[in-house]
Amino acid sequence: QFLSNNGAVPGEPVKTDKNSRRGNWGNQIEFILTSVGYAVGLGNVWRFPYLCYRNGGGAFMFPYFIMLVFCGIPLFFLELSFGQFASQGCLGVWRISPMFKGVGYGMMVVSTYIGIYYNVVICIAFYYFFSSMTNLLPWTYCNNPWNTPTCNGVVTPRGINNTLANVTRSLVTGATEVAVEVVNKTKRTSPSEEYWKHYVLQISDDIGNFGEVRLPILGCLAVSWVVVFLCLIRGVKSSGKVVYFTATFPYVVLTILFIRGITLEGAVTGIKYYLTPQWHKILDAKVWGDAASQIFYSLGCAWGGLITMASYNKFHNNCYRDSIIISITNCATSVYAGFVIFSILGFMAHHLNVDVSEVADHGPGLAFVAYPEALTLLPISPLWSLLFFFMLILLGLGTQFCLLETLVTAIVDEIGTDWIVRNKTVVTGGVAIVGFLLGVPLTTQAGIYWLLLMDNYAASFSLVIISCIMCICIMYVYGHKKYFKDVEMMLGFPPPIFFRVCWRFVSPIIISFILIFTVIQYKPITYNDYVYPGWSLAIGFLMAMSSVICIPIYALYKIAKSEGTTFLERLKNSCKPDVKWGPALSEHRIGLYATPGSEGEVEVRPLKEELKEKEKEDEKRDEISLTIQGSNGSTAHNTTPSA
């Protein structure tokens, strides 16, 4: 059965370079689109523009592209080549050095955390999408039951303009200048913010006060998980078809919003603010730290997703080319999204008569407060709202597909039985159900506090540590010369010298810099005016450490289980590559990997079409003797001594 699955049974058409047991991408476009969808996510829309205006506008681009070239693309190429060479997920690849398999478990933990809260963000986008199916957006005016007296919208309802004007005039006339100044300084609450807080979330006053589950959000969360499951029901075979739409349509929406945005009054002011460099900020170390972290998190390094997606590539695929295409596409999308966003923010600033920096926000506040308010100012606002939130849903789903596939692939590859390979859909459904149940607490009235806690701690400095250890393991424990030869065997050419230098020296140094800077600039998390209590921060640190702690715990376990009389012998043996390390298909196990007696090594023999007829005759003639000679209880097809 094993030989049949790998397409190397004599007498049958030989399927070279195709892993029929695990599956492959239908074509290379599917892999590139899936990887683009994975890397291009919600962070491109809300985090990059925020970092730009906080760190000197156009000046931020300089360190951003420096970090892309010296850290982002090399790490991206390293993970793609790693997964593709072994055709294994984020656990199986650590046959390269079994002691470091804890890094793979750490990646799984990180992907689990991100997958839980990421789908909650997608479900809120679903909620806003459904809410936009109306003639009037519900967050347009302040005349709703959930609004407070401090609500002050930028759009005035028709029919009460004159009344409001008269009241305002009488108030101003009867008040002193000091009173007017106080009124002007009073911070208004926008209807979109009150809709977000008091209607959608019905937010509680403390992270420990869960309140009730918000049933509409819970329903949208169920919809979101069902959509993800259906798109992954046949693994990469089904998700590879879905990404033709989910990875490309956001660009259509971005372009529509861009064309609309630049025609708005005040848009030029916003774009100028976005592009004008404040060069003095380049000397600020924080700007470089933000640029490095944005590249790191935006590309999705150390999540395990890149290794998983690449593991479904054919062995000789040019992942070097893919890594450059995907990395540059991801960063170009961030820059492009910045134009769209700042044109709208410039329009808002003009409308409200304030500076651009005063209308911008980041995180969920930007996606679900600032943008919805801007959308109410556009003609046919429900249409633009539908488009915008549909784009957010697709951007989120592209990343969520890969997160779920990472977990499912790791489980299936690790267990590896025929039953679980055949019933991968059951595993996918099980993971989706568990993910939904773990996401339920985030749909409570305190859910937004927990979502931000997970976003800030679960996938922050732990990613940096995981990535650094991965670099050290491959380059220094396994050996850079051996890995360069592996890549050359796979691609047909060695990695360019630039990447070799980056992998060995530059990227680990930059990663260490990010880690040190993350620790130095650490500030306790807050949400608007709410300060998180100490016990919740402790939970945040536990989440962050839960992925990192997998590495030393598994290393100690592996050392204890390894052969040897002394600690050093056990350590040395636990670092050696596993006998199964190398290309998954036997036709690719040549040279160093063509070890006599290895499982399925004989599959290398029947590669040439002209040998098939001769082998058929040999099998018929020597069937009994070959069966007796089988050293591992295999069938006659397992040995070809005549060769």
CSV table of C-alpha atoms in Angstrom, one decimal, residues 227-641:
chain,number,residue,atom,x,y,z
A,227,VAL,CA,-16.4,28.7,6.1
A,228,VAL,CA,-12.8,27.9,7.0
A,229,PHE,CA,-13.6,24.2,7.4
A,230,LEU,CA,-15.5,23.9,4.1
A,231,CYS,CA,-12.6,25.6,2.3
A,232,LEU,CA,-10.1,23.1,3.8
A,233,ILE,CA,-12.3,20.0,3.6
A,234,ARG,CA,-10.0,18.4,1.1
A,235,GLY,CA,-6.8,20.0,2.4
A,236,VAL,CA,-4.7,21.9,-0.1
A,237,LYS,CA,-6.7,20.5,-3.0
A,238,SER,CA,-9.7,22.6,-1.9
A,239,SER,CA,-8.0,25.6,-0.3
A,240,GLY,CA,-5.8,25.9,-3.4
A,241,LYS,CA,-8.9,26.5,-5.5
A,242,VAL,CA,-10.5,28.9,-3.0
A,243,VAL,CA,-7.4,31.2,-2.9
A,244,TYR,CA,-7.9,32.2,-6.5
A,245,PHE,CA,-10.7,34.3,-5.1
A,246,THR,CA,-9.7,35.1,-1.5
A,247,ALA,CA,-6.2,36.2,-2.4
A,248,THR,CA,-7.0,38.3,-5.4
A,249,PHE,CA,-10.3,40.0,-4.7
A,250,PRO,CA,-9.0,42.1,-1.8
A,251,TYR,CA,-6.8,43.8,-4.4
A,252,VAL,CA,-9.9,44.6,-6.5
A,253,VAL,CA,-11.5,46.1,-3.4
A,254,LEU,CA,-8.4,48.0,-2.4
A,255,THR,CA,-8.2,49.5,-5.9
A,256,ILE,CA,-11.8,50.5,-5.9
A,257,LEU,CA,-11.4,52.2,-2.5
A,258,PHE,CA,-8.1,53.8,-3.7
A,259,ILE,CA,-9.8,55.4,-6.7
A,260,ARG,CA,-12.7,56.6,-4.5
A,261,GLY,CA,-10.3,57.8,-1.8
A,262,ILE,CA,-8.1,60.0,-3.9
A,263,THR,CA,-11.1,61.8,-5.3
A,264,LEU,CA,-12.2,62.9,-1.9
A,265,GLU,CA,-11.6,66.4,-0.6
A,266,GLY,CA,-8.5,66.4,1.7
A,267,ALA,CA,-7.2,63.1,0.4
A,268,VAL,CA,-4.0,64.8,-0.9
A,269,THR,CA,-3.3,66.1,2.7
A,270,GLY,CA,-3.5,62.5,4.0
A,271,ILE,CA,-1.2,61.1,1.3
A,272,LYS,CA,1.3,63.9,1.8
A,273,TYR,CA,1.4,63.1,5.5
A,274,TYR,CA,1.9,59.4,4.6
A,275,LEU,CA,4.8,60.0,2.2
A,276,THR,CA,6.6,63.1,3.6
A,277,PRO,CA,9.7,61.8,5.5
A,278,GLN,CA,10.6,63.2,8.9
A,279,TRP,CA,14.3,62.3,8.5
A,280,HIS,CA,15.2,63.1,12.1
A,281,LYS,CA,13.3,60.1,13.3
A,282,ILE,CA,15.6,57.7,11.4
A,283,LEU,CA,18.1,58.1,14.2
A,284,ASP,CA,15.6,56.8,16.7
A,285,ALA,CA,16.2,53.1,17.5
A,286,LYS,CA,12.5,52.6,18.1
A,287,VAL,CA,11.8,53.3,14.4
A,288,TRP,CA,14.2,50.5,13.4
A,289,GLY,CA,12.8,48.2,16.0
A,290,ASP,CA,9.2,48.8,14.7
A,291,ALA,CA,10.3,48.2,11.1
A,292,ALA,CA,12.0,44.9,12.0
A,293,SER,CA,9.1,43.6,14.0
A,294,GLN,CA,6.6,44.7,11.3
A,295,ILE,CA,8.5,42.7,8.6
A,296,PHE,CA,8.8,39.8,11.0
A,297,TYR,CA,5.2,39.5,11.9
A,298,SER,CA,3.8,40.6,8.6
A,299,LEU,CA,5.6,37.8,6.7
A,300,GLY,CA,4.4,35.2,9.2
A,301,CYS,CA,7.8,33.8,10.0
A,302,ALA,CA,8.0,31.2,12.9
A,303,TRP,CA,4.3,30.6,12.8
A,304,GLY,CA,4.8,27.2,11.1
A,305,GLY,CA,2.6,28.1,8.2
A,306,LEU,CA,5.4,28.8,5.7
A,307,ILE,CA,7.0,25.4,6.4
A,308,THR,CA,3.6,23.7,6.1
A,309,MET,CA,2.6,25.4,2.8
A,310,ALA,CA,6.0,24.6,1.3
A,311,SER,CA,5.8,21.0,2.3
A,312,TYR,CA,3.0,20.5,-0.3
A,313,ASN,CA,5.3,21.7,-3.1
A,314,LYS,CA,6.9,19.3,-5.6
A,315,PHE,CA,10.5,18.6,-4.6
A,316,HIS,CA,12.2,20.5,-7.4
A,317,ASN,CA,10.0,23.6,-7.2
A,318,ASN,CA,11.9,26.9,-7.3
A,319,CYS,CA,11.1,28.1,-3.8
A,320,TYR,CA,13.9,30.7,-4.1
A,321,ARG,CA,11.9,32.6,-6.8
A,322,ASP,CA,8.7,32.1,-4.8
A,323,SER,CA,10.1,33.6,-1.6
A,324,ILE,CA,11.1,36.8,-3.4
A,325,ILE,CA,7.8,37.1,-5.2
A,326,ILE,CA,5.7,36.6,-2.1
A,327,SER,CA,7.8,38.8,0.2
A,328,ILE,CA,7.8,41.7,-2.2
A,329,THR,CA,4.1,41.3,-2.9
A,330,ASN,CA,3.3,41.3,0.8
A,331,CYS,CA,5.3,44.5,1.5
A,332,ALA,CA,4.0,46.2,-1.7
A,333,THR,CA,0.5,45.5,-0.5
A,334,SER,CA,1.2,47.2,2.8
A,335,VAL,CA,2.5,50.3,1.0
A,336,TYR,CA,-0.5,50.3,-1.4
A,337,ALA,CA,-3.0,49.8,1.5
A,338,GLY,CA,-1.3,52.9,3.1
A,339,PHE,CA,-2.3,55.0,0.2
A,340,VAL,CA,-5.9,53.8,0.4
A,341,ILE,CA,-6.1,54.4,4.2
A,342,PHE,CA,-4.4,57.8,4.3
A,343,SER,CA,-6.5,59.2,1.5
A,344,ILE,CA,-9.6,58.3,3.7
A,345,LEU,CA,-7.9,59.6,6.9
A,346,GLY,CA,-7.0,62.8,5.1
A,347,PHE,CA,-10.7,63.2,4.1
A,348,MET,CA,-11.8,62.6,7.7
A,349,ALA,CA,-9.2,65.2,9.0
A,350,HIS,CA,-10.5,67.7,6.5
A,351,HIS,CA,-14.1,67.1,7.4
A,352,LEU,CA,-13.4,67.3,11.2
A,353,ASN,CA,-10.9,70.1,10.8
A,354,VAL,CA,-8.2,68.3,12.8
A,355,ASP,CA,-4.7,67.0,12.0
A,356,VAL,CA,-4.3,63.7,10.2
A,357,SER,CA,-2.6,62.1,13.2
A,358,GLU,CA,-5.6,62.8,15.4
A,359,VAL,CA,-8.1,60.7,13.4
A,360,ALA,CA,-5.9,57.6,13.0
A,361,ASP,CA,-5.8,54.7,15.3
A,362,HIS,CA,-4.5,51.1,15.1
A,363,GLY,CA,-5.7,47.6,15.8
A,364,PRO,CA,-9.4,46.9,16.0
A,365,GLY,CA,-10.0,50.6,16.7
A,366,LEU,CA,-8.8,51.5,13.2
A,367,ALA,CA,-10.8,48.7,11.5
A,368,PHE,CA,-14.0,49.0,13.5
A,369,VAL,CA,-14.1,52.6,14.6
A,370,ALA,CA,-12.2,55.0,12.3
A,371,TYR,CA,-13.0,53.3,9.0
A,372,PRO,CA,-16.7,52.8,9.7
A,373,GLU,CA,-17.0,56.5,10.6
A,374,ALA,CA,-15.2,57.5,7.4
A,375,LEU,CA,-17.6,55.2,5.4
A,376,THR,CA,-20.6,57.1,6.6
A,377,LEU,CA,-19.3,60.2,4.9
A,378,LEU,CA,-19.2,58.6,1.5
A,379,PRO,CA,-22.1,58.6,-0.9
A,380,ILE,CA,-23.9,55.2,-1.0
A,381,SER,CA,-22.1,54.4,2.2
A,382,PRO,CA,-23.7,50.9,2.7
A,383,LEU,CA,-22.1,49.8,-0.6
A,384,TRP,CA,-18.6,51.0,0.5
A,385,SER,CA,-19.1,49.4,3.9
A,386,LEU,CA,-20.0,46.1,2.3
A,387,LEU,CA,-16.9,46.2,0.1
A,388,PHE,CA,-14.6,47.2,2.9
A,389,PHE,CA,-15.7,44.5,5.4
A,390,PHE,CA,-15.8,41.9,2.7
A,391,MET,CA,-12.2,42.8,2.0
A,392,LEU,CA,-11.3,42.4,5.7
A,393,ILE,CA,-13.1,39.0,5.8
A,394,LEU,CA,-11.1,37.7,2.8
A,395,LEU,CA,-7.8,39.1,4.1
A,396,GLY,CA,-8.4,37.3,7.4
A,397,LEU,CA,-9.5,34.0,5.8
A,398,GLY,CA,-6.4,33.8,3.7
A,399,THR,CA,-4.3,33.8,6.9
A,400,GLN,CA,-6.7,31.6,8.8
A,401,PHE,CA,-6.6,28.8,6.1
A,402,CYS,CA,-2.9,28.4,6.6
A,403,LEU,CA,-3.1,28.5,10.4
A,404,LEU,CA,-5.6,25.7,10.5
A,405,GLU,CA,-3.8,23.7,7.8
A,406,THR,CA,-0.5,24.1,9.9
A,407,LEU,CA,-2.1,22.4,12.9
A,408,VAL,CA,-3.9,19.7,10.9
A,409,THR,CA,-0.8,18.8,8.8
A,410,ALA,CA,1.4,18.6,12.0
A,411,ILE,CA,-1.1,16.2,13.6
A,412,VAL,CA,-1.5,14.0,10.5
A,413,ASP,CA,2.3,13.9,9.8
A,414,GLU,CA,3.1,13.1,13.4
A,415,ILE,CA,0.6,10.2,13.8
A,416,GLY,CA,1.2,9.2,10.2
A,417,THR,CA,-1.1,6.1,10.1
A,418,ASP,CA,-3.0,5.2,6.9
A,419,TRP,CA,-6.3,5.8,8.7
A,420,ILE,CA,-5.5,9.4,9.7
A,421,VAL,CA,-4.1,10.2,6.3
A,422,ARG,CA,-7.3,8.9,4.6
A,423,ASN,CA,-9.5,10.7,7.2
A,424,LYS,CA,-7.7,14.1,7.3
A,425,THR,CA,-11.1,15.8,6.9
A,426,VAL,CA,-12.1,14.4,10.3
A,427,VAL,CA,-9.0,15.9,11.9
A,428,THR,CA,-9.8,19.2,10.2
A,429,GLY,CA,-13.3,19.2,11.5
A,430,GLY,CA,-12.1,18.3,15.0
A,431,VAL,CA,-9.5,21.1,15.1
A,432,ALA,CA,-12.2,23.6,13.8
A,433,ILE,CA,-14.6,22.5,16.6
A,434,VAL,CA,-12.0,22.9,19.3
A,435,GLY,CA,-11.0,26.3,17.9
A,436,PHE,CA,-14.6,27.4,18.0
A,437,LEU,CA,-15.1,26.3,21.6
A,438,LEU,CA,-11.8,28.0,22.7
A,439,GLY,CA,-13.0,31.2,21.0
A,440,VAL,CA,-16.3,31.3,22.9
A,441,PRO,CA,-14.8,33.3,25.8
A,442,LEU,CA,-13.7,36.0,23.3
A,443,THR,CA,-17.4,36.5,22.4
A,444,THR,CA,-18.3,37.6,25.9
A,445,GLN,CA,-18.5,41.2,27.1
A,446,ALA,CA,-14.9,41.0,28.2
A,447,GLY,CA,-13.8,39.3,25.0
A,448,ILE,CA,-12.1,42.4,23.5
A,449,TYR,CA,-9.7,42.6,26.5
A,450,TRP,CA,-8.7,39.0,26.1
A,451,LEU,CA,-8.3,39.3,22.3
A,452,LEU,CA,-5.9,42.2,22.7
A,453,LEU,CA,-4.0,40.3,25.5
A,454,MET,CA,-3.5,37.3,23.2
A,455,ASP,CA,-2.5,39.6,20.3
A,456,ASN,CA,0.1,41.4,22.4
A,457,TYR,CA,1.6,38.4,24.3
A,458,ALA,CA,0.8,35.1,22.6
A,459,ALA,CA,2.6,36.0,19.4
A,460,SER,CA,5.2,38.6,20.2
A,461,PHE,CA,8.7,37.9,21.5
A,462,SER,CA,8.1,34.2,21.5
A,463,LEU,CA,8.1,34.3,17.7
A,464,VAL,CA,11.5,36.0,17.8
A,465,ILE,CA,13.0,33.3,20.1
A,466,ILE,CA,11.6,30.5,18.0
A,467,SER,CA,12.9,32.0,14.8
A,468,CYS,CA,16.4,32.6,16.3
A,469,ILE,CA,16.7,29.0,17.6
A,470,MET,CA,15.6,27.7,14.2
A,471,CYS,CA,18.4,29.6,12.4
A,472,ILE,CA,21.0,28.4,14.9
A,473,CYS,CA,19.8,24.8,14.7
A,474,ILE,CA,19.9,24.6,10.9
A,475,MET,CA,23.1,26.7,10.4
A,476,TYR,CA,25.2,25.6,13.3
A,477,VAL,CA,23.9,22.3,14.8
A,478,TYR,CA,23.0,20.6,11.5
A,479,GLY,CA,25.6,22.5,9.6
A,480,HIS,CA,25.4,25.2,7.0
A,481,LYS,CA,27.5,23.3,4.5
A,482,LYS,CA,25.2,20.3,4.6
A,483,TYR,CA,22.1,22.5,4.3
A,484,PHE,CA,23.5,24.5,1.4
A,485,LYS,CA,24.1,21.1,-0.4
A,486,ASP,CA,20.5,20.0,0.4
A,487,VAL,CA,19.2,23.2,-1.1
A,488,GLU,CA,21.4,22.7,-4.2
A,489,MET,CA,20.2,19.1,-4.6
A,490,MET,CA,16.6,20.4,-4.5
A,491,LEU,CA,16.9,23.5,-6.6
A,492,GLY,CA,19.7,22.6,-8.9
A,493,PHE,CA,21.8,25.5,-7.7
A,494,PRO,CA,23.2,26.5,-4.3
A,495,PRO,CA,21.7,29.4,-2.3
A,496,PRO,CA,23.1,32.8,-3.5
A,497,ILE,CA,25.9,34.0,-1.4
A,498,PHE,CA,23.8,36.9,0.0
A,499,PHE,CA,21.4,34.4,1.5
A,500,ARG,CA,24.2,32.2,2.9
A,501,VAL,CA,25.7,35.2,4.7
A,502,CYS,CA,22.3,36.4,6.0
A,503,TRP,CA,21.3,32.9,7.3
A,504,ARG,CA,24.6,32.5,9.1
A,505,PHE,CA,25.2,36.0,10.5
A,506,VAL,CA,23.0,38.9,9.5
A,507,SER,CA,19.5,37.5,10.2
A,508,PRO,CA,20.3,36.0,13.6
A,509,ILE,CA,21.9,39.3,14.7
A,510,ILE,CA,18.8,41.3,13.5
A,511,ILE,CA,16.5,38.8,15.3
A,512,SER,CA,18.6,39.2,18.5
A,513,PHE,CA,18.3,43.0,18.1
A,514,ILE,CA,14.5,42.7,17.8
A,515,LEU,CA,14.3,40.5,20.9
A,516,ILE,CA,16.5,42.8,23.0
A,517,PHE,CA,14.6,45.9,21.8
A,518,THR,CA,11.2,44.2,22.5
A,519,VAL,CA,12.3,43.6,26.1
A,520,ILE,CA,13.7,47.2,26.5
A,521,GLN,CA,10.7,49.0,25.1
A,522,TYR,CA,8.2,46.8,26.9
A,523,LYS,CA,5.2,48.7,28.3
A,524,PRO,CA,2.2,47.1,30.0
A,525,ILE,CA,-0.8,46.7,27.7
A,526,THR,CA,-3.7,49.2,27.9
A,527,TYR,CA,-7.0,49.5,26.0
A,528,ASN,CA,-7.9,53.1,25.6
A,529,ASP,CA,-8.1,54.3,29.3
A,530,TYR,CA,-8.3,50.8,30.7
A,531,VAL,CA,-5.1,49.6,32.4
A,532,TYR,CA,-4.8,45.8,32.6
A,533,PRO,CA,-4.5,44.4,36.1
A,534,GLY,CA,-1.3,42.5,37.1
A,535,TRP,CA,-2.9,39.1,37.2
A,536,SER,CA,-4.0,39.4,33.6
A,537,LEU,CA,-0.5,40.5,32.5
A,538,ALA,CA,0.8,37.3,34.3
A,539,ILE,CA,-1.5,35.2,32.2
A,540,GLY,CA,-0.2,37.1,29.1
A,541,PHE,CA,3.4,36.2,30.0
A,542,LEU,CA,2.4,32.6,30.6
A,543,MET,CA,0.8,32.4,27.1
A,544,ALA,CA,4.0,33.9,25.7
A,545,MET,CA,6.2,31.4,27.6
A,546,SER,CA,4.0,28.4,26.9
A,547,SER,CA,5.3,28.2,23.3
A,548,VAL,CA,9.0,28.9,24.2
A,549,ILE,CA,9.0,26.4,27.1
A,550,CYS,CA,8.3,23.6,24.7
A,551,ILE,CA,11.9,23.9,23.4
A,552,PRO,CA,13.9,23.1,26.5
A,553,ILE,CA,11.3,20.6,27.9
A,554,TYR,CA,11.4,18.5,24.7
A,555,ALA,CA,15.2,18.9,24.4
A,556,LEU,CA,15.7,17.4,27.9
A,557,TYR,CA,13.2,14.6,27.1
A,558,LYS,CA,15.0,13.8,23.9
A,559,ILE,CA,18.4,13.8,25.6
A,560,ALA,CA,17.1,11.5,28.3
A,561,LYS,CA,15.7,9.0,25.7
A,562,SER,CA,18.8,9.0,23.5
A,563,GLU,CA,21.5,6.3,23.5
A,564,GLY,CA,24.7,6.9,25.4
A,565,THR,CA,26.3,6.5,28.8
A,566,THR,CA,27.3,10.1,29.4
A,567,PHE,CA,25.3,13.3,29.1
A,568,LEU,CA,27.6,14.5,26.2
A,569,GLU,CA,27.1,11.3,24.3
A,570,ARG,CA,23.3,11.6,24.7
A,571,LEU,CA,23.4,15.2,23.7
A,572,LYS,CA,25.4,14.4,20.6
A,573,ASN,CA,23.1,11.6,19.5
A,574,SER,CA,20.0,13.7,20.1
A,575,CYS,CA,21.4,16.3,17.8
A,576,LYS,CA,22.2,13.9,14.9
A,577,PRO,CA,19.7,13.9,12.0
A,578,ASP,CA,17.2,11.1,12.1
A,579,VAL,CA,17.6,8.3,9.6
A,580,LYS,CA,14.3,9.4,8.0
A,581,TRP,CA,15.6,13.0,7.5
A,582,GLY,CA,15.7,13.9,3.8
A,583,PRO,CA,13.5,14.0,0.8
A,584,ALA,CA,10.1,12.2,1.4
A,585,LEU,CA,10.0,10.4,-2.0
A,586,SER,CA,12.6,7.7,-2.7
A,587,GLU,CA,13.3,8.9,-6.2
A,588,HIS,CA,14.8,12.0,-4.7
A,589,ARG,CA,16.9,10.2,-2.1
A,590,ILE,CA,20.2,10.2,-3.9
A,591,GLY,CA,23.8,10.7,-2.9
A,592,LEU,CA,24.0,11.1,0.9
A,593,TYR,CA,20.4,10.0,1.4
A,594,ALA,CA,20.5,6.8,-0.6
A,595,THR,CA,21.4,4.7,2.4
A,596,PRO,CA,21.2,0.9,1.9
A,597,GLY,CA,18.5,-0.7,4.0
A,598,SER,CA,16.5,2.5,4.4
A,599,GLU,CA,12.7,2.2,4.1
A,600,GLY,CA,11.6,2.2,0.5
A,601,GLU,CA,15.1,2.8,-0.8
A,602,VAL,CA,14.4,0.4,-3.6
A,603,GLU,CA,11.8,2.7,-5.0
A,604,VAL,CA,14.7,4.5,-6.6
A,605,ARG,CA,15.2,1.6,-9.0
A,606,PRO,CA,12.1,1.7,-11.2
A,607,LEU,CA,12.5,5.3,-12.4
A,608,LYS,CA,13.2,4.7,-16.1
A,609,GLU,CA,10.3,3.7,-18.3
A,610,GLU,CA,12.4,1.3,-20.3
A,611,LEU,CA,13.0,-0.9,-17.2
A,612,LYS,CA,9.3,-1.7,-16.6
A,613,GLU,CA,8.9,-4.6,-19.0
A,614,LYS,CA,12.1,-6.3,-17.8
A,615,GLU,CA,11.1,-5.9,-14.2
A,616,LYS,CA,7.7,-7.5,-14.9
A,617,GLU,CA,9.5,-10.6,-16.3
A,618,ASP,CA,11.9,-10.7,-13.4
A,619,GLU,CA,9.0,-10.6,-10.9
A,620,LYS,CA,7.2,-13.5,-12.6
A,621,ARG,CA,10.4,-15.6,-12.9
A,622,ASP,CA,11.8,-15.0,-9.4
A,623,GLU,CA,8.6,-14.4,-7.3
A,624,ILE,CA,9.3,-17.1,-4.8
A,625,SER,CA,13.0,-16.5,-4.2
A,626,LEU,CA,12.6,-12.8,-4.0
A,627,THR,CA,9.9,-13.2,-1.3
A,628,ILE,CA,12.3,-15.3,0.7
A,629,GLN,CA,15.1,-12.8,0.4
A,630,GLY,CA,13.0,-9.9,1.6
A,631,SER,CA,15.0,-8.7,4.7
A,632,ASN,CA,12.2,-6.8,6.3
A,633,GLY,CA,9.2,-9.0,5.6
A,634,SER,CA,8.4,-7.1,2.5
A,635,THR,CA,6.8,-8.4,-0.7
A,636,ALA,CA,8.6,-9.3,-3.9
A,637,HIS,CA,8.4,-5.8,-5.2
A,638,ASN,CA,10.6,-4.6,-2.4
A,639,THR,CA,13.9,-6.0,-3.6
A,640,THR,CA,15.7,-6.1,-6.9
A,641,PRO,CA,19.0,-7.9,-6.3
